[in-house]
Structure formats: structure tokens, C-alpha cells
Amino acid sequence: GAGVSQSPRYKVAKRGQDVALRCDPISGHVSLFWYQQALGQGPEFLTYFQNEAQLDKSGLPSDRFFAERPEGSVSTLKIQRTQQEDSAVYLCASSVLETGELFFGEGSRLTVL
Amino acid sequence: QKEVEQNSGPLSVPEGAIASLNCTYSDRGSQSFFWYRQYSGKSPELIMFIYSNGDKEDGRFTAQLNKASQYVSLLIRDSQPSDSATYLCAVNRQGSSNTGKLIFGQGTTLQVKP
């Protein structure tokens, strides 16, 4: 695709529900990242994939957060038993290996009630 | 102390003026520095990156890096109302094989008034 595509753009969940956020990176981009952006803050790193391998998950805030990229293209970020503090915009980004230039998707805004 | 610090602003400048955005970082070993622009409700987009001490110019934008002072800045010449956005400074840590694992500041909101 022309850019990084994320869905859903908006998600409202009741506390305790599970959610799944999808990211379709730019075709051919090996690296894929998930960031979390709270209101008024800069993005915070969650996890990184190189192809299908999850090489860094140090930013995942708890074991309720899980990400996968089974075929090295589309990725899913899953949040189990959502809490109010999980409310944020979840940004997916892809890049060509080694450049450090991230191409962000439009984000998925999660609101937990 | 946050790893990357920016004044949240808002920074207000008149159209045509120079806007100066500043950023400091705490990890002296940081190697790569990025400026992203984020319009309200939109995703961040890369404006510039800089790796070496000194200035780097691209059109109306100039990035300045001073590693000794652990300071990065972005100058926007001839500011336009369309430049009104939040500007995010981001840093890549020393020795990180994950070149996309960036540490972002909270961003500075720039308002360019006609």
C-alpha cells in the first residue's frame, strides 16, 4: 500500500474487554514498530519486529499487552482485560531497515470506559 | 529527569518570522536525532534527522546539534500558518541495533499567526 494502514481508527471498550488493533505496513518494509501516545505526550515505544521476529518488547507495559506479526507483514497488537489507563492512541510505524526514519500510520484511538 | 525534554509551549510567532524549537537529551551516548511534525489528530511525520555536530539545512528548516551541550534545535525560517503543529524531538540511543526505537520528547506546540 501507499502508506501504513491501521484499523480500527477508533475503538471504545468497556473496562475488562479484550481489543485487537491491526497494522498493515508499507509493502517491503522489514521493520515494524508499535508506539503508544497518551494525550499531550510524545509517542512511547512498545515493541519492534524485524520481519516476523519480535526483537524487542521492552516497552510493553504489562503482560496484558501482546503483539504478533506471524507472516512478517500485517501485525496485531492485542490488549487483554483493558483498563482505563490503556486509553491512548496506538501508533504503528514501519521503516526500511537501518534508516531510523519511521513512517507512521494514522493510529488507533482506544478509549476504555 | 526525562530522557528527552522539550518546552510544551505554545510557542507563538508571527507569519514570516523564525521559529526556534529546542530539545535537550540526557543520554550522552545518543547518536541519532530526529524532528517529527504532528498536526492535531494526525500521525507524526519526519521533517529532518541529524547525526553530526553542526547545522543541517533543508529548505526552510535547519536542524542544529551540539553533542557537548546535549542540545538539538530546529529553526523554521519564514514561518507560515501551515507550520502550526506540534514538533516532536526524538533520540536514538547509543549502540541500539534497533534504529527505530526512538525516545520522544513531549513535543512543542507551534502557533504561527497570520
Coordinates of C-alpha atoms in Angstrom, one line a residue:
Chain A
G1 CA 0.0 0.0 0.0
A2 CA 0.9 3.6 -0.3
G3 CA 1.2 4.1 3.5
V4 CA 0.9 2.4 6.8
S5 CA -2.7 1.5 7.4
Q6 CA -4.3 0.9 10.8
S7 CA -7.7 -0.3 11.9
P8 CA -9.9 0.4 13.6
R9 CA -9.3 4.2 13.7
Y10 CA -11.4 4.5 16.9
K11 CA -12.3 1.9 19.4
V12 CA -14.4 2.2 22.6
A13 CA -14.1 -0.7 25.0
K14 CA -15.6 -1.4 28.4
R15 CA -13.1 -2.0 31.1
G16 CA -12.2 -5.7 31.1
Q17 CA -12.8 -6.2 27.4
D18 CA -10.1 -7.5 25.0
V19 CA -9.2 -5.4 22.0
A20 CA -7.2 -6.1 18.9
L21 CA -5.6 -3.4 16.8
R22 CA -4.3 -4.1 13.3
C23 CA -1.4 -2.6 11.3
D24 CA -0.6 -3.1 7.6
P25 CA 2.8 -1.6 7.0
I26 CA 4.3 -0.2 3.8
S27 CA 5.0 -3.0 1.4
G28 CA 8.6 -4.2 1.6
H29 CA 9.3 -2.6 4.9
V30 CA 11.1 -5.1 7.1
S31 CA 10.8 -3.2 10.4
L32 CA 7.6 -2.6 12.2
F33 CA 7.1 -0.7 15.5
W34 CA 4.2 -0.1 17.9
Y35 CA 4.1 3.1 19.9
Q36 CA 1.6 4.4 22.5
Q37 CA 0.8 8.1 22.6
A38 CA -1.1 9.5 25.5
L39 CA -2.9 12.8 25.2
G40 CA -0.4 15.7 25.2
Q41 CA 2.6 13.4 25.3
G42 CA 5.1 12.1 22.7
P43 CA 4.9 8.6 21.5
E44 CA 6.4 5.9 23.7
F45 CA 8.0 2.7 22.3
L46 CA 6.1 -0.5 22.9
T47 CA 7.6 -3.2 20.6
Y48 CA 9.6 -3.9 17.5
F49 CA 9.5 -6.6 14.8
Q50 CA 12.0 -7.4 12.1
N51 CA 10.1 -9.5 9.6
E52 CA 8.2 -12.0 11.8
A53 CA 10.6 -11.9 14.7
Q54 CA 9.8 -9.8 17.7
L55 CA 13.2 -8.4 18.6
D56 CA 12.3 -6.0 21.3
K57 CA 9.2 -5.9 23.6
S58 CA 10.7 -4.0 26.4
G59 CA 8.1 -1.2 26.2
L60 CA 5.0 -3.3 26.6
P61 CA 3.6 -2.0 29.9
S62 CA 2.2 -5.3 31.2
D63 CA 1.6 -8.9 30.3
R64 CA -1.9 -7.8 29.1
F65 CA -0.2 -6.5 26.0
F66 CA 0.7 -8.9 23.3
A67 CA 1.8 -8.3 19.7
E68 CA 2.4 -10.5 16.8
R69 CA 3.4 -10.4 13.1
P70 CA 3.2 -14.1 12.0
E71 CA 4.0 -13.7 8.3
G72 CA 6.2 -10.7 8.5
S73 CA 3.7 -8.2 7.1
V74 CA 0.5 -7.4 9.0
S75 CA 0.8 -7.0 12.7
T76 CA -1.8 -7.1 15.5
L77 CA -1.5 -5.5 18.9
K78 CA -3.8 -7.2 21.4
I79 CA -4.7 -5.8 24.8
Q80 CA -6.4 -8.1 27.2
R81 CA -8.7 -7.0 30.1
T82 CA -8.4 -3.4 29.2
Q83 CA -8.0 -0.8 31.9
Q84 CA -8.7 2.9 31.8
E85 CA -5.0 3.7 31.8
D86 CA -4.8 1.9 28.4
S87 CA -6.7 4.8 26.8
A88 CA -4.4 6.3 24.2
V89 CA -3.6 6.4 20.5
Y90 CA -1.7 3.4 19.4
L91 CA 0.6 4.2 16.5
C92 CA 2.2 1.7 14.2
A93 CA 5.2 2.6 12.1
S94 CA 7.3 0.8 9.6
S95 CA 10.7 1.5 8.2
V96 CA 13.4 0.4 5.8
L97 CA 16.0 -1.4 7.9
E98 CA 18.8 0.7 9.3
T99 CA 17.5 4.2 8.3
G100 CA 15.7 5.1 11.5
E101 CA 13.1 7.0 9.5
L102 CA 9.7 5.9 10.7
F103 CA 6.6 6.1 8.6
F104 CA 3.6 6.3 11.0
G105 CA 0.1 5.2 10.4
E106 CA -2.9 7.4 11.4
G107 CA -3.2 5.5 14.7
S108 CA -5.9 3.7 16.5
R109 CA -7.5 5.7 19.3
L110 CA -8.6 3.5 22.1
T111 CA -11.0 4.7 24.8
V112 CA -11.6 2.5 27.8
L113 CA -14.7 3.3 29.8
Chain B
Q1 CA 14.5 13.9 34.6
K2 CA 13.0 12.9 31.3
E3 CA 15.4 11.5 28.7
V4 CA 14.3 14.0 26.1
E5 CA 12.9 17.3 27.2
Q6 CA 11.0 20.0 25.3
N7 CA 9.1 23.0 26.3
S8 CA 5.5 22.2 25.7
G9 CA 4.7 25.7 24.6
P10 CA 2.7 27.0 22.9
L11 CA 5.3 29.0 21.0
S12 CA 3.7 31.7 19.1
V13 CA 5.4 33.6 16.3
P14 CA 4.1 35.9 13.6
E15 CA 4.0 34.8 10.0
G16 CA 7.3 35.3 8.3
A17 CA 9.3 35.1 11.5
I18 CA 11.9 32.5 12.5
A19 CA 10.6 29.8 14.9
S20 CA 13.2 28.3 17.2
L21 CA 12.4 24.9 18.8
N22 CA 14.7 23.4 21.4
C23 CA 15.3 20.0 22.8
T24 CA 17.7 18.6 25.4
Y25 CA 18.6 14.9 26.0
S26 CA 20.2 13.1 28.9
D27 CA 21.9 10.2 27.3
R28 CA 25.4 11.5 26.3
G29 CA 25.9 8.4 24.1
S30 CA 22.9 9.2 21.9
Q31 CA 23.8 9.1 18.2
S32 CA 20.8 10.0 16.0
F33 CA 18.4 12.8 16.4
F34 CA 15.1 13.4 14.6
W35 CA 12.4 16.1 14.3
Y36 CA 8.9 15.0 13.6
R37 CA 5.9 17.2 12.9
Q38 CA 2.4 16.2 14.1
Y39 CA -0.7 18.1 13.1
S40 CA -3.6 17.8 15.5
G41 CA -5.3 14.4 15.2
K42 CA -2.7 13.2 12.7
S43 CA 0.3 11.0 12.9
P44 CA 3.9 12.2 13.2
E45 CA 5.9 12.8 10.0
L46 CA 9.6 13.1 9.8
I47 CA 11.0 16.5 9.0
M48 CA 14.7 16.1 9.5
F49 CA 17.3 13.9 11.0
I50 CA 20.9 14.8 12.1
Y51 CA 23.8 12.7 13.2
S52 CA 26.8 15.1 13.4
N53 CA 27.5 18.2 15.3
G54 CA 26.7 21.4 13.5
D55 CA 23.9 22.5 11.2
K56 CA 21.9 20.7 8.6
E57 CA 19.6 22.7 6.3
D58 CA 16.7 21.5 4.2
G59 CA 14.6 24.3 2.6
R60 CA 13.2 26.5 5.3
F61 CA 14.3 24.0 8.1
T62 CA 17.6 23.9 9.8
A63 CA 18.5 21.3 12.5
Q64 CA 21.3 22.1 14.9
L65 CA 23.1 19.6 17.0
N66 CA 25.5 20.3 19.9
K67 CA 26.5 17.0 21.5
A68 CA 28.7 18.6 24.1
S69 CA 25.7 20.5 25.4
Q70 CA 23.3 17.6 24.6
Y71 CA 21.2 20.0 22.7
V72 CA 19.2 19.8 19.5
S73 CA 17.2 22.6 17.9
L74 CA 15.0 23.2 14.9
L75 CA 14.8 26.5 13.1
I76 CA 11.9 27.3 10.8
R77 CA 12.5 30.3 8.6
D78 CA 9.7 32.3 7.0
S79 CA 7.2 30.6 9.3
Q80 CA 3.8 30.0 7.7
P81 CA 0.4 29.3 9.3
S82 CA 0.6 25.8 7.8
D83 CA 3.6 25.2 10.1
S84 CA 1.3 25.4 13.1
A85 CA 1.7 21.9 14.6
T86 CA 3.4 20.0 17.4
Y87 CA 7.1 19.4 16.9
L88 CA 8.5 16.2 18.4
C89 CA 12.2 15.8 19.1
A90 CA 13.3 12.1 19.1
V91 CA 16.6 10.5 20.0
N92 CA 18.1 7.1 19.2
R93 CA 20.2 5.6 22.0
Q94 CA 23.8 4.7 21.7
G95 CA 24.5 1.2 20.4
S96 CA 20.9 0.5 19.7
S97 CA 20.7 -2.1 17.0
N98 CA 17.0 -1.2 16.8
T99 CA 17.3 2.0 14.9
G100 CA 13.6 2.8 15.1
K101 CA 13.4 2.6 18.9
L102 CA 13.2 6.3 19.4
I103 CA 12.8 8.2 22.7
F104 CA 10.4 11.1 22.1
G105 CA 10.0 14.4 23.9
Q106 CA 6.5 15.6 24.8
G107 CA 6.5 18.0 21.9
T108 CA 6.4 21.7 21.4
T109 CA 3.2 23.3 20.0
L110 CA 4.0 26.0 17.5
Q111 CA 1.4 28.6 16.5
V112 CA 2.1 30.8 13.5
K113 CA -0.2 33.8 13.5
P114 CA -1.1 35.5 10.2

